[in-house]
Amino acid sequence: METSPYIASTFYETKYYILRTCFLLRKGLIEEAKSTYENEYLPMIKNCSVPKEVLTYEYYYLGGRNLLDENPLESLRYYKIVLNNTDSPSFKGIINYNIGLSYFKVNKLEESLTYIKKASESYLLENKQKELADTFNLMGTVYIKKEELSVASKYLELGLKIAQQYEYTSVKSRILHNLAIINKRNEELSSAINLLEKSLSLKVDINNIIITAIELIEVLIIKKEVRKAQHYINKIEQDINKLSPINFHKFLLIRGKVYLKTGNLEQYIKDYDAALDFFLEKEIWKYIKLYTEEYGDTLFKYRKYKKASEVYKLTLLSKRKD
C-alpha cells in the first residue's frame, strides 16, 4: 500500500499524541495511556510514513508497556532501539535506567548494573537528584538479589539521604521498602515491619501500596501475627477493583496464604488456582516458579496428592521457561 505524504500539521499532531501517551504512562495512568495510543495515535499513523523521532517515542512507550506487563525481553528490544536513536543525555539516562530494570527482571544482574551505573552517571552530570536517588534504589535492589546486602544497604542509604533532603516522598517509600527487605533477610523482623509500615504510609496509589503490603503481610505471617496480616488484607480489599490484573492476582496469592493460616484450606486453594491460572495464561513464569513448589508441598501435606502432582509439574515447567 502506498504511503501518504507526512505533512507538517500531521507530524505535530501525531507527535503530541505519542508524547501524551508516554507522559500518561510515566504518571501511572496506564489505561488512559493505552487508550490514547490505540484510539488517537495509531489511527493517525495508518498509511503514513512515520518519522524517526515519532517512532522513537512510540518504541519508548512500547518498552514501558511491556515492562509493566512483565515482558522484560520485549521491553529490552524496544529500549535498545530507542537508546541507539537518541542523542539526548537526559533521555539516555532514562533509557539506561529502564534497560537496567529490564535486565534485572530477567535476572541478568551484571548487565543490569552496567546500565544502571550509566544512568547514575547521566543523572550526576545533570544534577537530577530525584532520578539519582531512584537509581541508587534500583542499584540497591540488584545487590539484594546478588545477596550482597552490605553493598545494597550502602546504595539505599545514599538514595535515602537524597530523598529525605529534597522530600522525594515516592522515592523514599521505595527505598524504605527495600531497606526492610534487607532487615527481613537478616531476620530483623520487627525492624522490617516498622520500615514497611513507614513505606506504606507514604504511598497513595493502590497499585504501589499493594507491593509493600504484600511484603508486609509476608513478614507478619512469618512472625505469626495473623490477625494483623488479616487487617492489611481487609484494607486492600476496600480498593481491590482498582488493582491492575497482575497486582490483583499477586494479591490473591498473599490472601491465600492468610486463608491457610486461618484454617480456610478451600479458599486458599481457590485463590492460588485463580492466580496461577492467570500467570500461566499470560506466561509470567517467575510467579509460577516462586509459588508452585510451596503450593505443591501444602497440597501434599493435606493429602491432595493428585493436585499436588499437577502443581509440581508446573514448577518443573516454570524452571525451564523462566
PDB file of C-alpha atoms in Angstrom:
ATOM      1  CA  MET A   1       0.000   0.000   0.000  1.00  0.00           C
ATOM      2  CA  GLU A   2       1.364   3.418  -0.959  1.00  0.00           C
ATOM      3  CA  THR A   3       2.092   5.681   1.968  1.00  0.00           C
ATOM      4  CA  SER A   4       0.606   9.150   2.099  1.00  0.00           C
ATOM      5  CA  PRO A   5       2.782  12.265   2.466  1.00  0.00           C
ATOM      6  CA  TYR A   6       3.562  13.152   6.065  1.00  0.00           C
ATOM      7  CA  ILE A   7       2.583  16.832   6.200  1.00  0.00           C
ATOM      8  CA  ALA A   8       3.821  19.116   8.959  1.00  0.00           C
ATOM      9  CA  SER A   9       0.476  19.500  10.732  1.00  0.00           C
ATOM     10  CA  THR A  10       0.068  15.727  10.915  1.00  0.00           C
ATOM     11  CA  PHE A  11       3.614  15.426  12.253  1.00  0.00           C
ATOM     12  CA  TYR A  12       2.980  17.796  15.150  1.00  0.00           C
ATOM     13  CA  GLU A  13      -0.395  16.305  15.974  1.00  0.00           C
ATOM     14  CA  THR A  14       0.990  12.775  15.904  1.00  0.00           C
ATOM     15  CA  LYS A  15       3.979  13.819  17.998  1.00  0.00           C
ATOM     16  CA  TYR A  16       1.584  15.355  20.514  1.00  0.00           C
ATOM     17  CA  TYR A  17      -0.402  12.129  20.894  1.00  0.00           C
ATOM     18  CA  ILE A  18       2.621   9.865  21.292  1.00  0.00           C
ATOM     19  CA  LEU A  19       4.230  12.261  23.778  1.00  0.00           C
ATOM     20  CA  ARG A  20       0.949  12.401  25.697  1.00  0.00           C
ATOM     21  CA  THR A  21       0.852   8.601  25.686  1.00  0.00           C
ATOM     22  CA  CYS A  22       4.376   8.472  27.144  1.00  0.00           C
ATOM     23  CA  PHE A  23       3.510  11.130  29.731  1.00  0.00           C
ATOM     24  CA  LEU A  24       0.415   9.220  30.883  1.00  0.00           C
ATOM     25  CA  LEU A  25       2.430   6.022  31.175  1.00  0.00           C
ATOM     26  CA  ARG A  26       5.084   7.720  33.312  1.00  0.00           C
ATOM     27  CA  LYS A  27       2.326   9.141  35.544  1.00  0.00           C
ATOM     28  CA  GLY A  28       0.985   5.621  36.071  1.00  0.00           C
ATOM     29  CA  LEU A  29      -2.243   6.289  34.149  1.00  0.00           C
ATOM     30  CA  ILE A  30      -1.862   3.040  32.251  1.00  0.00           C
ATOM     31  CA  GLU A  31      -5.346   2.575  30.823  1.00  0.00           C
ATOM     32  CA  GLU A  32      -5.524   6.212  29.717  1.00  0.00           C
ATOM     33  CA  ALA A  33      -2.123   5.848  28.031  1.00  0.00           C
ATOM     34  CA  LYS A  34      -3.279   2.696  26.263  1.00  0.00           C
ATOM     35  CA  SER A  35      -6.466   4.391  25.111  1.00  0.00           C
ATOM     36  CA  THR A  36      -4.579   7.414  23.735  1.00  0.00           C
ATOM     37  CA  TYR A  37      -2.130   5.152  21.906  1.00  0.00           C
ATOM     38  CA  GLU A  38      -4.783   2.912  20.363  1.00  0.00           C
ATOM     39  CA  ASN A  39      -7.580   5.414  19.698  1.00  0.00           C
ATOM     40  CA  GLU A  40      -5.693   8.630  18.903  1.00  0.00           C
ATOM     41  CA  TYR A  41      -2.123   7.815  17.836  1.00  0.00           C
ATOM     42  CA  LEU A  42      -2.456   4.601  15.826  1.00  0.00           C
ATOM     43  CA  PRO A  43      -5.330   5.825  13.589  1.00  0.00           C
ATOM     44  CA  MET A  44      -3.270   8.924  12.716  1.00  0.00           C
ATOM     45  CA  ILE A  45      -0.214   6.977  11.519  1.00  0.00           C
ATOM     46  CA  LYS A  46      -2.216   4.495   9.474  1.00  0.00           C
ATOM     47  CA  ASN A  47      -0.942   4.555   5.881  1.00  0.00           C
ATOM     48  CA  CYS A  48       1.665   7.176   6.818  1.00  0.00           C
ATOM     49  CA  SER A  49       5.431   7.099   6.812  1.00  0.00           C
ATOM     50  CA  VAL A  50       6.318   7.706  10.457  1.00  0.00           C
ATOM     51  CA  PRO A  51       9.325   9.972  11.117  1.00  0.00           C
ATOM     52  CA  LYS A  52      12.189   8.565  13.183  1.00  0.00           C
ATOM     53  CA  GLU A  53      11.598  10.993  16.083  1.00  0.00           C
ATOM     54  CA  VAL A  54       7.961   9.938  16.477  1.00  0.00           C
ATOM     55  CA  LEU A  55       8.831   6.259  16.082  1.00  0.00           C
ATOM     56  CA  THR A  56      11.464   6.587  18.818  1.00  0.00           C
ATOM     57  CA  TYR A  57       8.828   7.790  21.272  1.00  0.00           C
ATOM     58  CA  GLU A  58       6.488   5.019  20.185  1.00  0.00           C
ATOM     59  CA  TYR A  59       9.188   2.428  20.949  1.00  0.00           C
ATOM     60  CA  TYR A  60       9.754   4.111  24.304  1.00  0.00           C
ATOM     61  CA  TYR A  61       6.066   3.665  25.099  1.00  0.00           C
ATOM     62  CA  LEU A  62       6.068   0.047  23.920  1.00  0.00           C
ATOM     63  CA  GLY A  63       9.143  -0.624  26.068  1.00  0.00           C
ATOM     64  CA  GLY A  64       7.297   0.730  29.094  1.00  0.00           C
ATOM     65  CA  ARG A  65       4.118  -1.184  28.335  1.00  0.00           C
ATOM     66  CA  ASN A  66       5.998  -4.460  28.047  1.00  0.00           C
ATOM     67  CA  LEU A  67       7.862  -3.743  31.267  1.00  0.00           C
ATOM     68  CA  LEU A  68       4.567  -3.197  33.106  1.00  0.00           C
ATOM     69  CA  ASP A  69       3.124  -6.326  31.516  1.00  0.00           C
ATOM     70  CA  GLU A  70       6.015  -8.398  32.902  1.00  0.00           C
ATOM     71  CA  ASN A  71       7.505  -8.926  29.454  1.00  0.00           C
ATOM     72  CA  PRO A  72      11.039  -7.591  30.010  1.00  0.00           C
ATOM     73  CA  LEU A  73      12.637  -9.290  26.996  1.00  0.00           C
ATOM     74  CA  GLU A  74      10.343  -7.312  24.697  1.00  0.00           C
ATOM     75  CA  SER A  75      10.957  -4.127  26.683  1.00  0.00           C
ATOM     76  CA  LEU A  76      14.710  -4.642  26.208  1.00  0.00           C
ATOM     77  CA  ARG A  77      14.240  -4.928  22.453  1.00  0.00           C
ATOM     78  CA  TYR A  78      12.352  -1.634  22.251  1.00  0.00           C
ATOM     79  CA  TYR A  79      14.532   0.273  24.720  1.00  0.00           C
ATOM     80  CA  LYS A  80      17.751  -0.660  22.912  1.00  0.00           C
ATOM     81  CA  ILE A  81      16.328   0.728  19.657  1.00  0.00           C
ATOM     82  CA  VAL A  82      15.434   3.947  21.487  1.00  0.00           C
ATOM     83  CA  LEU A  83      18.926   4.167  23.024  1.00  0.00           C
ATOM     84  CA  ASN A  84      20.517   3.935  19.576  1.00  0.00           C
ATOM     85  CA  ASN A  85      18.182   6.611  18.186  1.00  0.00           C
ATOM     86  CA  THR A  86      18.627   9.364  20.775  1.00  0.00           C
ATOM     87  CA  ASP A  87      21.409  11.872  21.415  1.00  0.00           C
ATOM     88  CA  SER A  88      19.777  13.474  24.463  1.00  0.00           C
ATOM     89  CA  PRO A  89      21.875  12.772  27.616  1.00  0.00           C
ATOM     90  CA  SER A  90      18.759  13.177  29.781  1.00  0.00           C
ATOM     91  CA  PHE A  91      16.717  10.727  27.696  1.00  0.00           C
ATOM     92  CA  LYS A  92      19.663   8.313  27.602  1.00  0.00           C
ATOM     93  CA  GLY A  93      19.677   8.337  31.402  1.00  0.00           C
ATOM     94  CA  ILE A  94      16.021   7.295  31.467  1.00  0.00           C
ATOM     95  CA  ILE A  95      16.536   4.576  28.869  1.00  0.00           C
ATOM     96  CA  ASN A  96      19.673   3.196  30.550  1.00  0.00           C
ATOM     97  CA  TYR A  97      17.714   3.011  33.814  1.00  0.00           C
ATOM     98  CA  ASN A  98      14.878   1.120  32.124  1.00  0.00           C
ATOM     99  CA  ILE A  99      17.266  -1.254  30.354  1.00  0.00           C
ATOM    100  CA  GLY A 100      18.907  -1.914  33.725  1.00  0.00           C
ATOM    101  CA  LEU A 101      15.498  -2.611  35.251  1.00  0.00           C
ATOM    102  CA  SER A 102      14.574  -4.939  32.371  1.00  0.00           C
ATOM    103  CA  TYR A 103      17.813  -6.906  32.766  1.00  0.00           C
ATOM    104  CA  PHE A 104      17.120  -7.137  36.499  1.00  0.00           C
ATOM    105  CA  LYS A 105      13.729  -8.675  35.777  1.00  0.00           C
ATOM    106  CA  VAL A 106      15.326 -11.422  33.673  1.00  0.00           C
ATOM    107  CA  ASN A 107      17.966 -11.987  36.371  1.00  0.00           C
ATOM    108  CA  LYS A 108      20.922 -10.732  34.299  1.00  0.00           C
ATOM    109  CA  LEU A 109      22.357  -8.803  37.195  1.00  0.00           C
ATOM    110  CA  GLU A 110      25.778  -7.778  35.868  1.00  0.00           C
ATOM    111  CA  GLU A 111      24.192  -6.409  32.685  1.00  0.00           C
ATOM    112  CA  SER A 112      21.638  -4.653  34.871  1.00  0.00           C
ATOM    113  CA  LEU A 113      24.324  -2.940  36.935  1.00  0.00           C
ATOM    114  CA  THR A 114      26.188  -1.822  33.810  1.00  0.00           C
ATOM    115  CA  TYR A 115      23.198   0.139  32.536  1.00  0.00           C
ATOM    116  CA  ILE A 116      22.102   1.409  35.954  1.00  0.00           C
ATOM    117  CA  LYS A 117      25.586   2.857  36.533  1.00  0.00           C
ATOM    118  CA  LYS A 118      25.417   4.580  33.137  1.00  0.00           C
ATOM    119  CA  ALA A 119      22.102   6.098  34.202  1.00  0.00           C
ATOM    120  CA  SER A 120      23.559   7.306  37.511  1.00  0.00           C
ATOM    121  CA  GLU A 121      26.462   8.957  35.659  1.00  0.00           C
ATOM    122  CA  SER A 122      23.993  10.853  33.441  1.00  0.00           C
ATOM    123  CA  TYR A 123      21.954  11.999  36.424  1.00  0.00           C
ATOM    124  CA  LEU A 124      25.070  13.113  38.314  1.00  0.00           C
ATOM    125  CA  LEU A 125      26.244  15.216  35.363  1.00  0.00           C
ATOM    126  CA  GLU A 126      22.823  16.838  35.005  1.00  0.00           C
ATOM    127  CA  ASN A 127      22.292  17.212  38.774  1.00  0.00           C
ATOM    128  CA  LYS A 128      18.995  15.306  38.607  1.00  0.00           C
ATOM    129  CA  GLN A 129      18.738  14.430  42.271  1.00  0.00           C
ATOM    130  CA  LYS A 130      15.379  12.648  42.245  1.00  0.00           C
ATOM    131  CA  GLU A 131      16.404  10.374  39.377  1.00  0.00           C
ATOM    132  CA  LEU A 132      19.760   9.782  41.060  1.00  0.00           C
ATOM    133  CA  ALA A 133      18.063   8.711  44.305  1.00  0.00           C
ATOM    134  CA  ASP A 134      15.794   6.378  42.335  1.00  0.00           C
ATOM    135  CA  THR A 135      18.825   4.914  40.547  1.00  0.00           C
ATOM    136  CA  PHE A 136      20.599   4.257  43.859  1.00  0.00           C
ATOM    137  CA  ASN A 137      17.431   2.489  44.974  1.00  0.00           C
ATOM    138  CA  LEU A 138      17.441   0.229  41.906  1.00  0.00           C
ATOM    139  CA  MET A 139      21.157  -0.421  42.365  1.00  0.00           C
ATOM    140  CA  GLY A 140      20.461  -1.466  45.940  1.00  0.00           C
ATOM    141  CA  THR A 141      17.709  -3.785  44.738  1.00  0.00           C
ATOM    142  CA  VAL A 142      20.105  -5.519  42.338  1.00  0.00           C
ATOM    143  CA  TYR A 143      22.682  -6.018  45.092  1.00  0.00           C
ATOM    144  CA  ILE A 144      19.972  -7.503  47.325  1.00  0.00           C
ATOM    145  CA  LYS A 145      19.305 -10.022  44.545  1.00  0.00           C
ATOM    146  CA  LYS A 146      23.061 -10.699  44.390  1.00  0.00           C
ATOM    147  CA  GLU A 147      22.973 -11.356  48.162  1.00  0.00           C
ATOM    148  CA  GLU A 148      25.477  -8.533  48.711  1.00  0.00           C
ATOM    149  CA  LEU A 149      23.442  -6.929  51.468  1.00  0.00           C
ATOM    150  CA  SER A 150      26.081  -4.554  52.836  1.00  0.00           C
ATOM    151  CA  VAL A 151      26.668  -3.082  49.355  1.00  0.00           C
ATOM    152  CA  ALA A 152      22.899  -2.893  48.819  1.00  0.00           C
ATOM    153  CA  SER A 153      22.472  -1.061  52.120  1.00  0.00           C
ATOM    154  CA  LYS A 154      25.172   1.461  51.142  1.00  0.00           C
ATOM    155  CA  TYR A 155      23.396   2.459  47.922  1.00  0.00           C
ATOM    156  CA  LEU A 156      19.970   2.508  49.547  1.00  0.00           C
ATOM    157  CA  GLU A 157      21.231   4.796  52.310  1.00  0.00           C
ATOM    158  CA  LEU A 158      22.739   7.122  49.677  1.00  0.00           C
ATOM    159  CA  GLY A 159      19.381   7.262  47.921  1.00  0.00           C
ATOM    160  CA  LEU A 160      17.503   7.745  51.188  1.00  0.00           C
ATOM    161  CA  LYS A 161      19.726  10.688  52.153  1.00  0.00           C
ATOM    162  CA  ILE A 162      18.864  12.446  48.867  1.00  0.00           C
ATOM    163  CA  ALA A 163      15.166  11.567  49.103  1.00  0.00           C
ATOM    164  CA  GLN A 164      14.939  12.935  52.653  1.00  0.00           C
ATOM    165  CA  GLN A 165      16.906  16.090  51.829  1.00  0.00           C
ATOM    166  CA  TYR A 166      14.662  17.012  48.894  1.00  0.00           C
ATOM    167  CA  GLU A 167      11.471  15.412  50.253  1.00  0.00           C
ATOM    168  CA  TYR A 168      11.021  12.972  47.380  1.00  0.00           C
ATOM    169  CA  THR A 169       8.210  11.025  49.023  1.00  0.00           C
ATOM    170  CA  SER A 170       7.647   8.383  46.353  1.00  0.00           C
ATOM    171  CA  VAL A 171      11.352   7.537  46.094  1.00  0.00           C
ATOM    172  CA  LYS A 172      11.683   7.473  49.884  1.00  0.00           C
ATOM    173  CA  SER A 173       8.817   4.980  50.142  1.00  0.00           C
ATOM    174  CA  ARG A 174      10.516   2.607  47.678  1.00  0.00           C
ATOM    175  CA  ILE A 175      13.866   2.858  49.472  1.00  0.00           C
ATOM    176  CA  LEU A 176      12.298   2.158  52.883  1.00  0.00           C
ATOM    177  CA  HIS A 177      10.646  -0.908  51.330  1.00  0.00           C
ATOM    178  CA  ASN A 178      13.990  -2.239  50.133  1.00  0.00           C
ATOM    179  CA  LEU A 179      15.772  -1.495  53.407  1.00  0.00           C
ATOM    180  CA  ALA A 180      13.021  -3.554  55.037  1.00  0.00           C
ATOM    181  CA  ILE A 181      13.854  -6.466  52.731  1.00  0.00           C
ATOM    182  CA  ILE A 182      17.456  -6.351  53.982  1.00  0.00           C
ATOM    183  CA  ASN A 183      16.176  -6.436  57.570  1.00  0.00           C
ATOM    184  CA  LYS A 184      13.948  -9.371  56.666  1.00  0.00           C
ATOM    185  CA  ARG A 185      16.913 -11.241  55.167  1.00  0.00           C
ATOM    186  CA  ASN A 186      18.848 -10.534  58.361  1.00  0.00           C
ATOM    187  CA  GLU A 187      15.872 -11.861  60.395  1.00  0.00           C
ATOM    188  CA  GLU A 188      15.325  -8.447  61.967  1.00  0.00           C
ATOM    189  CA  LEU A 189      11.577  -8.790  61.512  1.00  0.00           C
ATOM    190  CA  SER A 190      10.364  -6.062  63.866  1.00  0.00           C
ATOM    191  CA  SER A 191      12.600  -3.523  62.111  1.00  0.00           C
ATOM    192  CA  ALA A 192      11.370  -4.797  58.751  1.00  0.00           C
ATOM    193  CA  ILE A 193       7.741  -4.305  59.790  1.00  0.00           C
ATOM    194  CA  ASN A 194       8.486  -0.795  61.063  1.00  0.00           C
ATOM    195  CA  LEU A 195      10.111   0.213  57.751  1.00  0.00           C
ATOM    196  CA  LEU A 196       7.358  -1.364  55.658  1.00  0.00           C
ATOM    197  CA  GLU A 197       4.666   0.447  57.637  1.00  0.00           C
ATOM    198  CA  LYS A 198       6.557   3.726  57.129  1.00  0.00           C
ATOM    199  CA  SER A 199       6.781   2.966  53.415  1.00  0.00           C
ATOM    200  CA  LEU A 200       3.041   2.219  53.241  1.00  0.00           C
ATOM    201  CA  SER A 201       2.205   5.495  54.969  1.00  0.00           C
ATOM    202  CA  LEU A 202       3.912   7.410  52.139  1.00  0.00           C
ATOM    203  CA  LYS A 203       2.097   5.651  49.303  1.00  0.00           C
ATOM    204  CA  VAL A 204      -1.176   6.765  47.746  1.00  0.00           C
ATOM    205  CA  ASP A 205      -1.908   4.691  44.650  1.00  0.00           C
ATOM    206  CA  ILE A 206      -3.244   1.205  45.390  1.00  0.00           C
ATOM    207  CA  ASN A 207      -1.000  -0.370  42.736  1.00  0.00           C
ATOM    208  CA  ASN A 208       2.021   0.976  44.605  1.00  0.00           C
ATOM    209  CA  ILE A 209       0.556   0.192  48.021  1.00  0.00           C
ATOM    210  CA  ILE A 210      -0.005  -3.463  47.109  1.00  0.00           C
ATOM    211  CA  ILE A 211       3.722  -4.130  46.509  1.00  0.00           C
ATOM    212  CA  THR A 212       4.671  -3.077  50.031  1.00  0.00           C
ATOM    213  CA  ALA A 213       1.504  -4.518  51.587  1.00  0.00           C
ATOM    214  CA  ILE A 214       2.332  -7.972  50.190  1.00  0.00           C
ATOM    215  CA  GLU A 215       5.838  -7.815  51.651  1.00  0.00           C
ATOM    216  CA  LEU A 216       4.469  -6.613  54.997  1.00  0.00           C
ATOM    217  CA  ILE A 217       1.885  -9.402  55.153  1.00  0.00           C
ATOM    218  CA  GLU A 218       4.619 -11.944  54.339  1.00  0.00           C
ATOM    219  CA  VAL A 219       6.677 -10.726  57.327  1.00  0.00           C
ATOM    220  CA  LEU A 220       3.634 -10.702  59.597  1.00  0.00           C
ATOM    221  CA  ILE A 221       2.899 -14.314  58.632  1.00  0.00           C
ATOM    222  CA  ILE A 222       6.483 -15.275  59.489  1.00  0.00           C
ATOM    223  CA  LYS A 223       6.034 -13.558  62.877  1.00  0.00           C
ATOM    224  CA  LYS A 224       2.702 -15.389  63.290  1.00  0.00           C
ATOM    225  CA  GLU A 225       0.852 -12.099  63.593  1.00  0.00           C
ATOM    226  CA  VAL A 226      -2.042 -13.401  61.506  1.00  0.00           C
ATOM    227  CA  ARG A 227      -4.668 -11.019  62.872  1.00  0.00           C
ATOM    228  CA  LYS A 228      -2.561  -8.029  61.859  1.00  0.00           C
ATOM    229  CA  ALA A 229      -1.938  -9.628  58.454  1.00  0.00           C
ATOM    230  CA  GLN A 230      -5.703 -10.016  58.035  1.00  0.00           C
ATOM    231  CA  HIS A 231      -6.114  -6.325  58.870  1.00  0.00           C
ATOM    232  CA  TYR A 232      -3.961  -5.372  55.869  1.00  0.00           C
ATOM    233  CA  ILE A 233      -5.793  -7.872  53.643  1.00  0.00           C
ATOM    234  CA  ASN A 234      -9.061  -6.167  54.592  1.00  0.00           C
ATOM    235  CA  LYS A 235      -7.625  -2.733  53.781  1.00  0.00           C
ATOM    236  CA  ILE A 236      -6.500  -3.834  50.311  1.00  0.00           C
ATOM    237  CA  GLU A 237      -9.899  -5.410  49.624  1.00  0.00           C
ATOM    238  CA  GLN A 238     -11.519  -1.985  50.016  1.00  0.00           C
ATOM    239  CA  ASP A 239      -9.814  -0.904  46.756  1.00  0.00           C
ATOM    240  CA  ILE A 240      -9.489  -4.310  45.117  1.00  0.00           C
ATOM    241  CA  ASN A 241     -11.260  -3.164  41.931  1.00  0.00           C
ATOM    242  CA  LYS A 242      -8.531  -0.569  41.327  1.00  0.00           C
ATOM    243  CA  LEU A 243      -5.747  -3.164  41.181  1.00  0.00           C
ATOM    244  CA  SER A 244      -4.162  -3.938  37.833  1.00  0.00           C
ATOM    245  CA  PRO A 245      -4.782  -7.536  36.645  1.00  0.00           C
ATOM    246  CA  ILE A 246      -1.243  -8.597  37.588  1.00  0.00           C
ATOM    247  CA  ASN A 247      -1.409  -6.977  41.017  1.00  0.00           C
ATOM    248  CA  PHE A 248      -4.869  -8.417  41.652  1.00  0.00           C
ATOM    249  CA  HIS A 249      -3.592 -11.945  41.076  1.00  0.00           C
ATOM    250  CA  LYS A 250      -0.470 -11.306  43.174  1.00  0.00           C
ATOM    251  CA  PHE A 251      -2.846 -10.196  45.922  1.00  0.00           C
ATOM    252  CA  LEU A 252      -4.767 -13.482  45.617  1.00  0.00           C
ATOM    253  CA  LEU A 253      -1.555 -15.352  46.410  1.00  0.00           C
ATOM    254  CA  ILE A 254      -0.877 -13.465  49.631  1.00  0.00           C
ATOM    255  CA  ARG A 255      -4.557 -13.567  50.608  1.00  0.00           C
ATOM    256  CA  GLY A 256      -4.480 -17.308  50.035  1.00  0.00           C
ATOM    257  CA  LYS A 257      -1.585 -17.612  52.482  1.00  0.00           C
ATOM    258  CA  VAL A 258      -3.569 -15.768  55.130  1.00  0.00           C
ATOM    259  CA  TYR A 259      -6.584 -18.004  54.476  1.00  0.00           C
ATOM    260  CA  LEU A 260      -4.357 -21.029  55.031  1.00  0.00           C
ATOM    261  CA  LYS A 261      -3.079 -19.643  58.334  1.00  0.00           C
ATOM    262  CA  THR A 262      -6.674 -19.133  59.485  1.00  0.00           C
ATOM    263  CA  GLY A 263      -7.610 -22.700  58.579  1.00  0.00           C
ATOM    264  CA  ASN A 264      -9.551 -21.982  55.394  1.00  0.00           C
ATOM    265  CA  LEU A 265      -7.907 -24.518  53.043  1.00  0.00           C
ATOM    266  CA  GLU A 266     -10.707 -24.352  50.471  1.00  0.00           C
ATOM    267  CA  GLN A 267     -10.370 -20.603  49.944  1.00  0.00           C
ATOM    268  CA  TYR A 268      -6.553 -20.901  49.938  1.00  0.00           C
ATOM    269  CA  ILE A 269      -6.768 -23.378  47.046  1.00  0.00           C
ATOM    270  CA  LYS A 270      -9.342 -21.248  45.232  1.00  0.00           C
ATOM    271  CA  ASP A 271      -7.148 -18.121  45.401  1.00  0.00           C
ATOM    272  CA  TYR A 272      -3.964 -19.957  44.423  1.00  0.00           C
ATOM    273  CA  ASP A 273      -5.627 -21.715  41.484  1.00  0.00           C
ATOM    274  CA  ALA A 274      -7.086 -18.455  40.159  1.00  0.00           C
ATOM    275  CA  ALA A 275      -3.728 -16.663  40.423  1.00  0.00           C
ATOM    276  CA  LEU A 276      -1.667 -19.457  38.890  1.00  0.00           C
ATOM    277  CA  ASP A 277      -4.159 -19.927  36.038  1.00  0.00           C
ATOM    278  CA  PHE A 278      -3.758 -16.227  35.225  1.00  0.00           C
ATOM    279  CA  PHE A 279       0.053 -16.298  35.319  1.00  0.00           C
ATOM    280  CA  LEU A 280       0.081 -19.462  33.231  1.00  0.00           C
ATOM    281  CA  GLU A 281      -2.208 -17.900  30.628  1.00  0.00           C
ATOM    282  CA  LYS A 282      -0.011 -14.792  30.490  1.00  0.00           C
ATOM    283  CA  GLU A 283       3.178 -16.932  30.588  1.00  0.00           C
ATOM    284  CA  ILE A 284       4.560 -14.955  33.532  1.00  0.00           C
ATOM    285  CA  TRP A 285       6.765 -17.791  34.693  1.00  0.00           C
ATOM    286  CA  LYS A 286       8.563 -16.105  37.566  1.00  0.00           C
ATOM    287  CA  TYR A 287       5.438 -16.092  39.756  1.00  0.00           C
ATOM    288  CA  ILE A 288       4.637 -19.687  38.856  1.00  0.00           C
ATOM    289  CA  LYS A 289       8.203 -20.640  39.785  1.00  0.00           C
ATOM    290  CA  LEU A 290       8.039 -18.628  43.004  1.00  0.00           C
ATOM    291  CA  TYR A 291       4.796 -20.089  44.367  1.00  0.00           C
ATOM    292  CA  THR A 292       4.096 -23.536  42.907  1.00  0.00           C
ATOM    293  CA  GLU A 293       6.656 -25.556  44.867  1.00  0.00           C
ATOM    294  CA  GLU A 294       5.317 -24.251  48.179  1.00  0.00           C
ATOM    295  CA  TYR A 295       1.751 -24.774  46.928  1.00  0.00           C
ATOM    296  CA  GLY A 296       2.518 -28.359  45.938  1.00  0.00           C
ATOM    297  CA  ASP A 297       4.054 -29.040  49.363  1.00  0.00           C
ATOM    298  CA  THR A 298       0.931 -27.703  51.083  1.00  0.00           C
ATOM    299  CA  LEU A 299      -1.374 -29.808  48.926  1.00  0.00           C
ATOM    300  CA  PHE A 300       0.755 -32.862  49.623  1.00  0.00           C
ATOM    301  CA  LYS A 301       0.609 -32.144  53.365  1.00  0.00           C
ATOM    302  CA  TYR A 302      -3.201 -32.147  53.186  1.00  0.00           C
ATOM    303  CA  ARG A 303      -3.166 -35.401  51.166  1.00  0.00           C
ATOM    304  CA  LYS A 304      -4.348 -33.843  47.931  1.00  0.00           C
ATOM    305  CA  TYR A 305      -1.829 -35.955  46.052  1.00  0.00           C
ATOM    306  CA  LYS A 306      -3.226 -35.740  42.528  1.00  0.00           C
ATOM    307  CA  LYS A 307      -3.461 -31.953  42.590  1.00  0.00           C
ATOM    308  CA  ALA A 308      -0.016 -31.701  44.225  1.00  0.00           C
ATOM    309  CA  SER A 309       1.447 -33.752  41.379  1.00  0.00           C
ATOM    310  CA  GLU A 310      -0.066 -31.382  38.788  1.00  0.00           C
ATOM    311  CA  VAL A 311       1.341 -28.361  40.628  1.00  0.00           C
ATOM    312  CA  TYR A 312       4.839 -29.908  40.853  1.00  0.00           C
ATOM    313  CA  LYS A 313       4.743 -30.377  37.061  1.00  0.00           C
ATOM    314  CA  LEU A 314       4.109 -26.634  36.774  1.00  0.00           C
ATOM    315  CA  THR A 315       7.149 -25.998  38.969  1.00  0.00           C
ATOM    316  CA  LEU A 316       9.368 -28.033  36.642  1.00  0.00           C
ATOM    317  CA  LEU A 317       7.909 -26.295  33.580  1.00  0.00           C
ATOM    318  CA  SER A 318       8.465 -22.847  35.090  1.00  0.00           C
ATOM    319  CA  LYS A 319      12.124 -23.618  35.812  1.00  0.00           C
ATOM    320  CA  ARG A 320      12.652 -24.451  32.148  1.00  0.00           C
ATOM    321  CA  LYS A 321      10.765 -21.403  30.924  1.00  0.00           C
ATOM    322  CA  ASP A 322      11.948 -18.706  33.353  1.00  0.00           C
TER     323      ASP A 322
END
